[in-house]
Coordinates of C-alpha atoms and ligand atoms in Angstrom, one line a residue:
Chain L
X15 CA -6.4 21.6 3.7
X16 CA -5.4 18.1 2.8
X17 CA -2.1 17.8 1.0
X18 CA -1.7 15.4 -1.9
X19 CA 1.8 14.6 -3.2
X20 CA 2.2 14.5 -7.0
X21 CA 5.5 12.9 -8.1
X22 CA 7.4 11.2 -10.9
X23 CA 9.9 8.3 -10.9
X24 CA 13.3 8.1 -9.2
X25 CA 16.2 9.7 -11.2
X26 CA 13.6 12.1 -12.5
X27 CA 13.7 13.3 -16.1
X28 CA 11.8 16.3 -17.5
X29 CA 8.6 14.3 -17.9
X30 CA 8.7 13.2 -14.3
X31 CA 9.2 16.7 -13.0
X32 CA 7.5 19.0 -15.5
X33 CA 4.4 16.8 -15.8
X34 CA 4.1 16.6 -12.0
X35 CA 4.1 20.5 -11.9
X36 CA 1.5 20.8 -14.7
X37 CA -0.8 18.2 -13.3
X38 CA -0.7 19.6 -9.7
X39 CA -1.6 22.9 -11.2
X40 CA -4.6 21.5 -13.1
X41 CA -5.8 19.6 -10.1
X42 CA -5.7 22.7 -7.9
X43 CA -7.7 24.6 -10.5
X44 CA -10.3 21.8 -10.5
X45 CA -10.5 20.9 -6.8
X46 CA -11.0 23.3 -4.0
X47 CA -10.8 21.2 -0.8
X48 CA -7.4 19.7 -1.4
X49 CA -4.0 21.0 -2.3
X50 CA -1.9 19.0 -4.8
X51 CA 1.8 19.6 -4.3
X52 CA 4.3 18.6 -7.0
X53 CA 7.4 17.0 -5.4
X54 CA 10.4 15.0 -6.6
X55 CA 12.1 11.9 -5.3
X56 CA 15.5 12.7 -6.8
X57 CA 17.7 15.5 -8.2
X58 CA 16.9 17.6 -11.2
X59 CA 19.0 17.0 -14.3
X60 CA 20.6 19.8 -16.4
X61 CA 17.9 19.6 -19.1
X62 CA 15.1 20.0 -16.6
X63 CA 16.9 22.8 -14.8
X64 CA 17.1 24.6 -18.2
X65 CA 13.4 24.2 -18.8
X66 CA 12.5 25.5 -15.3
X67 CA 14.8 28.4 -15.6
X68 CA 13.6 29.3 -19.1
X69 CA 10.0 29.4 -18.1
X70 CA 10.7 31.0 -14.7
X71 CA 9.2 28.0 -12.7
X72 CA 10.5 27.3 -9.2
X73 CA 12.2 24.0 -8.3
X74 CA 9.9 21.6 -6.4
X75 CA 10.6 20.1 -3.0
X76 CA 12.4 16.9 -2.5
X77 CA 10.6 14.2 -0.6
X78 CA 12.3 11.1 0.9
X79 CA 9.4 9.0 1.9
X80 CA 5.7 9.0 1.1
X81 CA 4.4 6.7 3.8
X82 CA 1.1 7.8 5.2
X83 CA 0.5 10.3 2.4
X84 CA -2.1 10.5 -0.3
X85 CA -0.2 10.3 -3.6
X86 CA -0.6 10.8 -7.3
X87 CA 2.0 8.9 -9.4
X88 CA 3.2 10.4 -12.6
X89 CA 5.2 8.8 -15.5
X90 CA 5.8 5.5 -13.7
X91 CA 4.0 2.6 -11.9
X92 CA 6.6 -0.1 -11.3
X93 CA 7.6 -0.6 -7.6
X94 CA 11.3 -0.4 -8.3
X95 CA 10.9 3.1 -9.8
X96 CA 8.7 4.7 -7.1
X97 CA 9.2 6.4 -3.7
X98 CA 10.2 4.8 -0.4
X99 CA 7.1 4.2 1.8
X100 CA 4.9 3.5 -1.2
X101 CA 3.3 0.5 0.6
X102 CA 2.0 2.8 3.3
X103 CA 0.7 5.4 1.0
X104 CA -2.8 5.8 -0.5
X105 CA -2.6 5.9 -4.3
X106 CA -5.3 8.3 -5.5
X107 CA -4.3 8.5 -9.1
X108 CA -1.9 7.2 -11.7
X109 CA -1.0 9.0 -14.9
X110 CA 1.5 7.2 -17.0
X111 CA 2.5 6.0 -20.5
X112 CA 4.5 2.9 -19.6
X113 CA 3.5 -0.8 -19.4
X114 CA 1.9 -1.8 -16.1
X115 CA 3.9 -4.2 -14.0
X116 CA 4.8 -4.7 -10.3
X117 CA 2.0 -2.3 -9.4
X118 CA -0.5 -3.2 -6.7
X119 CA -3.0 -0.9 -4.9
X120 CA -5.2 -1.8 -1.9
X121 CA -8.1 0.1 -3.2
X122 CA -9.8 1.3 -6.5
X123 CA -8.0 4.4 -7.9
X124 CA -8.2 6.7 -10.8
X125 CA -5.8 5.6 -13.5
X126 CA -5.2 7.3 -16.9
X127 CA -2.7 5.5 -19.0
X128 CA -2.2 6.1 -22.7
X129 CA 0.4 4.6 -25.1
X130 CA 1.7 8.1 -25.9
X131 CA 5.3 9.3 -26.1
X132 CA 5.0 11.5 -23.0
X133 CA 2.9 11.8 -19.9
X134 CA 2.4 15.5 -20.5
X135 CA 0.4 14.7 -23.6
X136 CA -2.1 13.0 -21.4
X137 CA -2.2 16.0 -19.0
X138 CA -2.5 18.4 -21.9
X139 CA -5.5 16.5 -23.1
X140 CA -7.0 16.7 -19.6
X141 CA -6.6 20.5 -19.7
X142 CA -8.4 20.5 -23.0
X143 CA -11.2 18.3 -21.9
X144 CA -11.8 20.6 -18.9
X145 CA -11.7 23.6 -21.2
X146 CA -8.8 25.1 -19.2
X147 CA -6.1 26.9 -21.2
X148 CA -2.8 26.3 -19.4
X149 CA -0.7 29.3 -18.4
X150 CA 2.4 30.2 -20.4
X151 CA 4.5 28.6 -17.6
X152 CA 2.5 25.4 -17.5
X153 CA 2.4 25.1 -21.3
X154 CA 6.2 25.5 -21.2
X155 CA 6.5 22.7 -18.6
X156 CA 4.4 20.3 -20.7
X157 CA 6.1 21.1 -24.0
X158 CA 9.5 20.6 -22.4
X159 CA 8.4 17.2 -21.2
X160 CA 7.2 16.2 -24.6
X161 CA 10.3 17.4 -26.3
X162 CA 12.4 15.5 -23.8
X163 CA 10.6 12.2 -24.0
X164 CA 10.2 12.2 -27.8
X165 CA 13.6 13.6 -28.5
X166 CA 11.9 16.4 -30.5
X167 CA 9.5 13.9 -32.2
X168 CA 12.5 11.7 -33.4
X169 CA 11.7 8.8 -31.0
X170 CA 9.6 5.9 -32.3
X171 CA 7.5 6.3 -29.2
X172 CA 6.2 9.6 -30.5
X173 CA 2.6 9.7 -31.6
X174 CA 0.4 12.1 -33.5
X175 CA -1.2 13.1 -30.1
X176 CA 2.3 14.1 -28.8
X177 CA 3.0 16.3 -31.8
X178 CA -0.5 17.9 -31.8
X179 CA -0.3 18.6 -28.0
X180 CA 3.2 20.0 -28.3
X181 CA 2.4 22.4 -31.2
X182 CA -0.7 23.6 -29.3
X183 CA 1.4 24.2 -26.2
X184 CA 4.1 26.0 -28.2
X185 CA 1.5 28.5 -29.5
X186 CA 0.6 29.3 -25.9
X187 CA 4.2 29.4 -24.6
X188 CA 5.4 31.4 -27.6
X189 CA 8.5 29.4 -28.4
X190 CA 10.0 28.1 -31.6
X191 CA 9.8 24.4 -30.9
X192 CA 12.9 23.5 -32.9
X193 CA 15.1 26.2 -31.5
X194 CA 13.9 25.8 -27.9
X195 CA 13.9 22.0 -28.2
X196 CA 17.5 21.7 -29.4
X197 CA 18.7 24.2 -26.8
X198 CA 17.0 22.3 -24.0
X199 CA 18.2 18.9 -25.2
X200 CA 21.7 20.3 -25.6
X201 CA 21.6 21.7 -22.0
X202 CA 20.9 18.1 -20.9
X203 CA 24.1 16.9 -22.5
X204 CA 26.2 19.2 -20.3
X205 CA 27.7 16.7 -17.8
X206 CA 30.7 18.8 -16.8
X207 CA 29.6 19.2 -13.2
X208 CA 28.9 15.6 -12.6
X209 CA 30.9 12.6 -11.4
X210 CA 30.7 9.4 -13.4
X211 CA 28.5 7.9 -10.7
X212 CA 26.1 10.8 -10.9
X213 CA 26.0 10.5 -14.7
X214 CA 25.1 6.8 -14.5
X215 CA 22.4 7.5 -12.0
X216 CA 20.8 10.5 -13.9
X217 CA 18.4 8.4 -15.8
X218 CA 18.8 4.8 -14.6
X219 CA 15.9 2.4 -14.3
X220 CA 15.8 -1.1 -13.0
X221 CA 13.8 -3.7 -14.8
X222 CA 12.8 -7.1 -13.3
X223 CA 12.7 -9.3 -16.3
X224 CA 12.3 -13.1 -16.7
X225 CA 16.0 -13.4 -17.3
X226 CA 17.1 -11.3 -14.4
X227 CA 17.4 -7.9 -12.9
X228 CA 18.8 -5.3 -15.3
X229 CA 19.8 -1.7 -14.9
X230 CA 19.5 0.5 -17.9
X231 CA 21.0 4.0 -17.8
X232 CA 20.7 6.5 -20.6
X233 CA 22.2 9.8 -21.3
X234 CA 21.9 12.2 -24.3
X235 CA 25.0 13.6 -25.9
X236 CA 26.1 15.6 -29.0
X237 CA 29.4 13.6 -29.1
X238 CA 29.6 10.0 -27.9
X239 CA 33.4 10.0 -28.1
X240 CA 33.7 11.9 -24.8
X241 CA 32.0 9.4 -22.6
X242 CA 33.5 6.5 -24.5
X243 CA 37.0 7.7 -23.8
X244 CA 36.2 7.1 -20.1
X245 CA 34.9 3.6 -20.7
X246 CA 37.2 1.9 -18.2
X247 CA 36.3 4.3 -15.4
X248 CA 32.6 3.9 -16.2
X249 CA 33.0 0.1 -16.1
X250 CA 34.4 0.3 -12.6
X251 CA 31.5 2.4 -11.4
X252 CA 29.1 0.0 -13.2
X253 CA 30.6 -3.0 -11.4
X254 CA 30.0 -1.2 -8.0
X255 CA 26.4 -0.5 -9.0
X256 CA 25.8 -4.1 -10.1
X257 CA 27.0 -5.3 -6.7
X258 CA 25.1 -2.7 -4.7
X259 CA 21.8 -3.1 -6.5
X260 CA 22.1 -6.9 -7.0
X261 CA 21.8 -6.6 -10.8
X262 CA 22.4 -9.3 -13.3
X263 CA 23.3 -7.0 -16.1
X264 CA 23.8 -3.3 -17.0
X265 CA 23.5 -1.2 -20.1
X266 CA 24.8 2.4 -20.2
X267 CA 23.1 3.8 -23.3
X268 CA 24.7 6.9 -24.8
X269 CA 22.3 8.5 -27.3
X270 CA 23.5 11.1 -29.8
X271 CA 20.6 13.6 -30.2
X272 CA 22.0 15.0 -33.4
X273 CA 22.4 11.6 -35.3
X274 CA 19.7 9.7 -33.4
X275 CA 22.0 6.7 -32.9
X276 CA 23.2 5.1 -29.6
X277 CA 26.1 3.1 -28.3
X278 CA 26.0 1.1 -25.1
X279 CA 28.6 0.2 -22.5
X280 CA 27.5 -3.2 -21.2
X281 CA 28.5 -5.3 -18.2
X282 CA 27.3 -7.9 -15.7
X283 CA 27.0 -11.7 -15.3
X284 CA 24.2 -11.9 -17.9
X285 CA 25.7 -9.8 -20.6
X286 CA 24.9 -12.7 -22.9
X287 CA 21.2 -11.9 -22.5
X288 CA 22.0 -8.3 -23.7
X289 CA 24.1 -9.6 -26.6
X290 CA 21.3 -12.0 -27.6
X291 CA 18.8 -9.0 -27.6
X292 CA 21.1 -6.8 -29.7
X293 CA 24.5 -7.9 -31.0
X294 CA 27.8 -9.3 -29.8
X295 CA 29.7 -6.8 -27.7
X296 CA 33.2 -5.6 -28.7
X297 CA 35.3 -4.7 -25.7
X298 CA 32.1 -4.1 -23.6
X299 CA 30.6 -1.9 -26.4
X300 CA 27.5 -2.6 -28.4
X301 CA 26.5 -0.3 -31.3
X302 CA 22.8 0.5 -31.4
X303 CA 22.2 2.3 -34.7
X304 CA 18.8 4.1 -34.9
X305 CA 18.1 3.3 -31.3
X306 CA 16.9 6.2 -29.1
X307 CA 14.1 4.8 -27.0
X308 CA 14.7 2.6 -24.0
X309 CA 11.0 1.8 -23.7
X310 CA 10.4 0.8 -27.3
X311 CA 13.8 -0.3 -28.6
X312 CA 15.7 -1.6 -25.6
X313 CA 13.3 -3.1 -23.0
X314 CA 11.2 -5.2 -25.4
X315 CA 14.2 -7.0 -27.1
X316 CA 15.7 -7.5 -23.7
X317 CA 12.4 -8.9 -22.4
X318 CA 12.2 -11.3 -25.3
X319 CA 15.8 -12.4 -25.3
Chain Z
X1 CA -10.7 -6.2 -40.7
X2 CA -8.8 -6.8 -37.5
X3 CA -10.9 -8.3 -34.7
X4 CA -10.5 -7.1 -31.1
X5 CA -12.1 -9.0 -28.3
X6 CA -13.9 -7.0 -25.5
X7 CA -14.6 -9.0 -22.4
X8 CA -15.4 -8.9 -18.7
X9 CA -14.4 -11.2 -15.9
X10 CA -15.0 -14.9 -15.3
X11 CA -18.5 -15.7 -13.8
X12 CA -19.7 -12.5 -15.6
X13 CA -22.2 -10.2 -13.9
X14 CA -24.3 -7.6 -15.7
X15 CA -21.4 -5.1 -15.6
X16 CA -19.0 -7.5 -17.2
X17 CA -21.5 -8.4 -20.0
X18 CA -23.5 -5.2 -20.6
X19 CA -20.5 -2.8 -20.4
X20 CA -18.5 -5.0 -22.9
X21 CA -21.5 -4.7 -25.3
X22 CA -21.7 -0.9 -24.8
X23 CA -18.0 -0.3 -25.1
X24 CA -17.6 -2.5 -28.2
X25 CA -20.4 -0.4 -29.8
X26 CA -18.7 2.9 -28.9
X27 CA -15.4 1.8 -30.2
X28 CA -16.9 0.6 -33.5
X29 CA -18.5 4.0 -33.9
X30 CA -15.2 5.7 -33.4
X31 CA -12.8 3.5 -35.3
X32 CA -13.2 2.4 -38.8
X33 CA -10.3 0.0 -39.5
X34 CA -10.9 -2.4 -36.6
X35 CA -13.9 -4.4 -35.4
X36 CA -14.5 -4.7 -31.6
X37 CA -16.5 -7.8 -30.7
X38 CA -18.0 -8.1 -27.2
X39 CA -17.5 -11.7 -25.9
X40 CA -17.9 -13.5 -22.6
X41 CA -15.8 -16.0 -20.8
X42 CA -18.6 -17.5 -18.8
X43 CA -22.4 -18.1 -18.7
X44 CA -25.0 -15.3 -18.4
X45 CA -26.8 -15.1 -15.0
X46 CA -30.5 -14.6 -14.8
X47 CA -30.3 -10.9 -14.1
X48 CA -28.2 -10.2 -17.2
X49 CA -30.5 -12.4 -19.3
X50 CA -33.4 -10.3 -18.1
X51 CA -31.6 -7.1 -19.1
X52 CA -30.7 -8.4 -22.6
X53 CA -34.2 -9.7 -23.2
X54 CA -35.8 -6.5 -21.9
X55 CA -33.8 -4.3 -24.3
X56 CA -33.8 -6.8 -27.2
X57 CA -30.0 -7.2 -27.2
X58 CA -28.6 -10.5 -28.5
X59 CA -26.4 -12.7 -26.3
X60 CA -22.7 -12.5 -27.1
X61 CA -20.4 -15.3 -28.1
X62 CA -18.5 -17.4 -25.5
X63 CA -14.7 -17.5 -25.9
X64 CA -12.6 -20.1 -24.2
X65 CA -9.1 -18.7 -24.8
X66 CA -7.7 -15.3 -25.9
X67 CA -4.2 -16.4 -26.8
X68 CA -2.9 -14.5 -29.8
X69 CA -5.8 -12.1 -29.8
X70 CA -5.9 -8.3 -29.3
X71 CA -8.0 -7.7 -26.2
X72 CA -9.8 -5.0 -24.3
X73 CA -10.4 -5.9 -20.6
X74 CA -13.6 -4.7 -18.9
X75 CA -14.5 -4.6 -15.2
X76 CA -11.4 -6.6 -14.0
X77 CA -7.7 -6.7 -14.2
X78 CA -6.5 -9.4 -11.8
X79 CA -4.9 -12.5 -13.4
X80 CA -7.2 -14.9 -11.5
X81 CA -10.3 -13.2 -12.9
X82 CA -9.4 -13.0 -16.6
X83 CA -9.4 -15.4 -19.6
X84 CA -7.3 -18.4 -20.4
X85 CA -4.4 -17.5 -22.7
X86 CA -4.1 -14.0 -21.3
X87 CA -0.3 -14.2 -21.2
X88 CA -0.3 -14.7 -25.0
X89 CA -2.7 -11.9 -25.7
X90 CA -2.0 -8.2 -26.5
X91 CA -3.8 -5.9 -24.1
X92 CA -4.9 -2.8 -26.0
X93 CA -7.1 -1.3 -23.3
X94 CA -8.3 -1.7 -19.7
X95 CA -11.5 -0.1 -18.4
X96 CA -12.2 -1.0 -14.8
X97 CA -13.3 0.2 -11.4
X98 CA -11.4 -2.2 -9.1
X99 CA -8.0 -1.9 -7.4
X100 CA -5.1 -2.9 -9.6
X101 CA -3.2 -6.1 -8.7
X102 CA -1.6 -9.1 -10.3
X103 CA -1.8 -7.3 -13.6
X104 CA 1.2 -7.2 -16.0
X105 CA 1.4 -6.0 -19.6
X106 CA 4.4 -6.4 -21.9
X107 CA 3.7 -3.0 -23.5
X108 CA 2.2 0.4 -22.9
X109 CA -1.6 0.3 -23.1
X110 CA -4.6 2.6 -22.7
X111 CA -6.1 2.2 -19.3
X112 CA -9.0 4.1 -17.9
X113 CA -9.8 3.2 -14.3
X114 CA -12.1 5.3 -12.0
X115 CA -13.2 4.6 -8.4
X116 CA -16.8 4.5 -9.5
X117 CA -19.5 2.1 -8.6
X118 CA -19.7 0.6 -12.1
X119 CA -17.6 0.3 -15.2
X120 CA -20.5 1.4 -17.4
X121 CA -20.4 4.8 -15.7
X122 CA -16.9 5.2 -17.2
X123 CA -18.1 4.1 -20.6
X124 CA -21.1 6.4 -20.4
X125 CA -18.7 9.3 -19.7
X126 CA -16.7 8.2 -22.7
X127 CA -19.8 8.4 -24.9
X128 CA -20.5 11.9 -23.5
X129 CA -16.9 13.1 -24.1
X130 CA -17.1 12.0 -27.7
X131 CA -20.6 13.7 -28.1
X132 CA -22.2 10.4 -29.0
X133 CA -25.7 9.8 -27.7
X134 CA -26.0 6.0 -27.0
X135 CA -28.9 4.2 -28.7
X136 CA -31.8 3.1 -26.6
X137 CA -30.4 -0.4 -26.5
X138 CA -26.9 0.7 -25.4
X139 CA -28.4 3.1 -22.8
X140 CA -30.3 0.1 -21.5
X141 CA -27.2 -2.0 -21.3
X142 CA -25.3 0.6 -19.3
X143 CA -28.1 1.5 -16.9
X144 CA -28.6 -2.2 -16.2
X145 CA -24.9 -2.6 -15.3
X146 CA -25.0 0.4 -13.0
X147 CA -28.2 -0.8 -11.3
X148 CA -26.6 -4.2 -10.8
X149 CA -23.3 -3.0 -9.4
X150 CA -24.7 -0.3 -7.2
X151 CA -27.8 -2.4 -6.1
X152 CA -30.0 0.5 -7.3
X153 CA -27.7 3.1 -5.7
X154 CA -27.8 1.3 -2.3
X155 CA -24.2 0.1 -2.3
X156 CA -21.5 2.2 -0.5
X157 CA -19.5 1.9 -3.8
X158 CA -22.1 4.1 -5.5
X159 CA -20.9 7.6 -6.4
X160 CA -22.5 10.8 -7.7
X161 CA -21.1 9.9 -11.1
X162 CA -23.0 6.6 -11.2
X163 CA -26.3 8.2 -10.3
X164 CA -25.9 11.0 -12.8
X165 CA -24.9 8.6 -15.6
X166 CA -27.8 6.2 -14.7
X167 CA -30.4 9.0 -14.7
X168 CA -29.1 10.3 -18.1
X169 CA -29.3 6.8 -19.5
X170 CA -32.8 6.2 -18.1
X171 CA -34.0 9.3 -20.0
X172 CA -32.7 7.8 -23.3
X173 CA -33.9 4.2 -22.5
X174 CA -37.3 5.5 -21.4
X175 CA -37.5 3.3 -18.3
X176 CA -38.6 4.0 -14.7
X177 CA -35.3 3.3 -12.9
X178 CA -36.9 2.1 -9.7
X179 CA -39.4 -0.2 -11.3
X180 CA -37.1 -1.6 -14.0
X181 CA -34.2 -1.8 -11.4
X182 CA -36.2 -3.9 -8.9
X183 CA -37.6 -6.1 -11.6
X184 CA -34.1 -6.8 -12.9
X185 CA -32.5 -7.4 -9.5
X186 CA -35.4 -9.7 -8.6
X187 CA -34.9 -11.7 -11.8
X188 CA -31.4 -12.2 -10.6
X189 CA -32.6 -13.8 -7.4
X190 CA -34.3 -16.6 -9.4
X191 CA -32.1 -19.6 -8.8
X192 CA -34.6 -22.3 -9.4
X193 CA -32.9 -23.7 -12.5
X194 CA -29.5 -23.9 -10.9
X195 CA -27.6 -26.5 -9.0
X196 CA -25.9 -25.4 -5.7
X197 CA -22.6 -25.6 -7.5
X198 CA -23.8 -23.3 -10.2
X199 CA -25.1 -20.9 -7.6
X200 CA -21.8 -20.8 -5.8
X201 CA -20.0 -20.1 -9.1
X202 CA -22.4 -17.4 -10.4
X203 CA -20.4 -14.6 -9.0
X204 CA -17.4 -16.1 -7.3
X205 CA -14.0 -14.3 -7.3
X206 CA -10.7 -15.5 -6.0
X207 CA -8.5 -13.0 -4.1
X208 CA -4.8 -13.6 -3.4
X209 CA -4.3 -11.8 -0.1
X210 CA -1.3 -11.7 2.3
X211 CA -3.1 -14.2 4.6
X212 CA -3.9 -16.7 1.8
X213 CA -6.1 -17.4 -1.1
X214 CA -9.8 -16.7 -0.5
X215 CA -12.9 -17.4 -2.6
X216 CA -15.8 -15.0 -2.1
X217 CA -19.1 -15.8 -3.8
X218 CA -22.1 -13.5 -3.6
X219 CA -25.7 -13.9 -4.6
X220 CA -28.7 -11.6 -4.3
X221 CA -31.9 -12.8 -2.8
X222 CA -35.3 -11.5 -1.5
X223 CA -35.3 -14.2 1.2
X224 CA -32.1 -15.4 2.7
X225 CA -34.0 -18.2 4.6
X226 CA -34.2 -20.3 1.4
X227 CA -30.5 -20.7 0.8
X228 CA -29.7 -20.9 4.5
X229 CA -32.0 -24.0 4.8
X230 CA -29.6 -25.8 2.4
X231 CA -26.5 -24.8 4.5
X232 CA -25.2 -28.3 5.0
X233 CA -25.4 -29.1 1.2
X234 CA -23.7 -25.8 0.4
X235 CA -20.9 -26.5 2.9
X236 CA -20.3 -29.8 1.1
X237 CA -20.0 -28.1 -2.3
X238 CA -17.8 -25.4 -0.7
X239 CA -15.4 -28.0 0.6
X240 CA -15.1 -29.5 -2.8
X241 CA -14.4 -26.0 -4.3
X242 CA -11.8 -25.3 -1.6
X243 CA -10.0 -28.5 -2.5
X244 CA -10.2 -28.0 -6.3
X245 CA -9.2 -24.3 -6.3
X246 CA -6.6 -24.7 -3.5
X247 CA -8.3 -22.1 -1.3
X248 CA -7.5 -21.2 2.3
X249 CA -11.0 -19.9 3.0
X250 CA -14.4 -19.3 1.5
X251 CA -17.2 -16.9 2.1
X252 CA -20.6 -17.4 0.5
X253 CA -22.3 -14.0 0.9
X254 CA -26.1 -13.9 0.6
X255 CA -27.3 -10.4 0.1
X256 CA -31.0 -9.4 0.7
X257 CA -31.7 -6.7 -1.9
X258 CA -34.8 -5.6 0.0
X259 CA -33.2 -5.1 3.4
X260 CA -29.7 -4.4 2.2
X261 CA -28.2 -6.8 4.8
X262 CA -26.1 -9.9 4.1
X263 CA -25.3 -13.2 5.8
X264 CA -22.3 -15.4 5.0
X265 CA -21.7 -19.2 5.0
X266 CA -18.0 -19.5 5.8
X267 CA -15.6 -22.4 5.6
X268 CA -11.9 -23.3 5.1
X269 CA -8.7 -23.7 7.0
X270 CA -8.3 -20.0 7.6
X271 CA -11.9 -19.3 8.7
X272 CA -10.2 -17.5 11.7
X273 CA -9.0 -14.8 9.3
X274 CA -12.5 -14.3 8.1
X275 CA -13.8 -14.2 11.7
X276 CA -11.1 -11.7 12.6
X277 CA -12.3 -9.4 9.8
X278 CA -15.9 -9.6 10.7
X279 CA -17.2 -11.6 13.8
X280 CA -17.2 -15.0 15.3
X281 CA -19.1 -17.5 13.2
X282 CA -22.0 -19.4 14.6
X283 CA -22.5 -22.8 13.1
X284 CA -20.6 -21.6 9.9
X285 CA -22.7 -18.5 9.7
X286 CA -21.6 -14.9 10.0
X287 CA -24.2 -12.1 10.1
X288 CA -23.2 -9.0 8.0
X289 CA -25.7 -6.3 8.8
X290 CA -25.5 -3.4 6.3
X291 CA -23.0 -5.2 4.1
X292 CA -23.8 -5.3 0.4
X293 CA -20.5 -4.6 -1.4
X294 CA -17.8 -7.3 -1.7
X295 CA -15.3 -4.7 -3.0
X296 CA -15.8 -2.1 -0.3
X297 CA -17.1 -4.0 2.7
X298 CA -15.7 -7.5 2.5
X299 CA -12.3 -7.5 0.7
X300 CA -10.8 -4.5 2.6
X301 CA -11.5 -5.9 6.1
X302 CA -10.3 -9.3 4.9
X303 CA -7.1 -7.8 3.5
X304 CA -6.4 -6.0 6.8
X305 CA -7.3 -9.0 9.0
Ligands
LIG30 MN1 7.9 9.7 -19.6
LIG31 MN1 -18.2 -4.0 -11.9

């Protein structure tokens, strides 16, 4: 039976992982002659591990290269965020909630993109359209992704569709959204086992903008003082990443999930572009009050700067 | 009330025009606070005129530039095929059945792309999903687009979804698909009022491929001898277009809708790439037996050549 790889972006977050699992499940219910397999192109973060363990869902296989494979891309479309070997893969489908850029296919495909807060909201609507009630496990996967991407509905990216889907999924998964959501988000703030380099790479995306190539990493925390105390060590790691990845600028965004404010450690040759987008840095630090969404509150000002 | 422009590609065909009309209609039924307006960025061809007249649908306004507008793109996504001012427009939605390439948005959007034979099949499915029965006029628009793009189901791009949608629409529009379809396709072969330059531009698309920039024009006919008799005059016009549009190669594909074969007049500096994709030209002519679809039978071999 033909195998189709379903995967999310590099440095996968809960949306990239959990939505891949839920969509592979739906597609296998709907199609008999193919087998969709959810895979990942990076390591699980602590938050996603918590979600998988809570709902008793197995980890998914790691894949290094998708050349020669049929693929379904979840939660990303830009070339810099996808798998090695993409050019030699056949893109069957794209399900995403980001802008479209640096994305080229050789042939017509199926694409479903919505300006929602989370890709799982799209997949949940696909279950509903097909009159398929997701299992408790799959509902758990999708609601975890929505909680993660919308920071429990606090992010400005969150839409009514996300809230509606998440509440429907919670009724199936039999969880208290607020309790489970805070527990899951807090699990994601546990960075004790990670090196600084690993922390910077947990949720780092590269954006090719008119003004240059910027890396933007984001972590959630309940106490931003801890990472800020290690600022000098982070700056050293960031310099190495800038060199290795040929970046013009870097923002390490630390988001407090209790206060919904962020603070960023910034560096790079074009730090002036970052300052123009936000505010002057003070000792490599920029305060970002009320900012929680990279997609809606960081990338657009940086694009326009 | 906010106005949203709904439009198909340059040198619009029946899919570009009729699907824009049908989708603007659906969106206006569904949304109260906005007004979707179907517009065109080029002249109607004879086939589309026949469809509009047959179903008593008014022609739609011509728009020169979409800068500053909210837009919904139908039946195309590549930059070379869209309206002037695209960079300064806000893309709300994309509905298409082509590969994705040279398409960049600043923000997340709604995109619905399916590998179907025609964009109207997607819009027809959207009507069905919303439990809205299209009016006789709108059913007529959508079935005309499907007949046009699939050459009455003869094109290899035609899918079961196209046939199903078209038969459903024919039952609403109360037409005999074969009779209406052949009459409409034949109306499109009437080129008596057009100059050679107009004929070449009726359905011409530019493709930026690895090997260069190629123009591919296509017309339908019931007798390919007529255009072939004017080969030398066409070649003169083609040379002028190659110069003006900075093309590396040009194919003028003449498709017989009765025999479902094509023949192409070819020209340009990189005619060798075209020959490699198909066969050696004979006096600037390449026979293309069984070829009716630019998207499926011409662009892919040219891309791989
Ligand atoms: Mn996401
Ligand atoms: Mn079309």
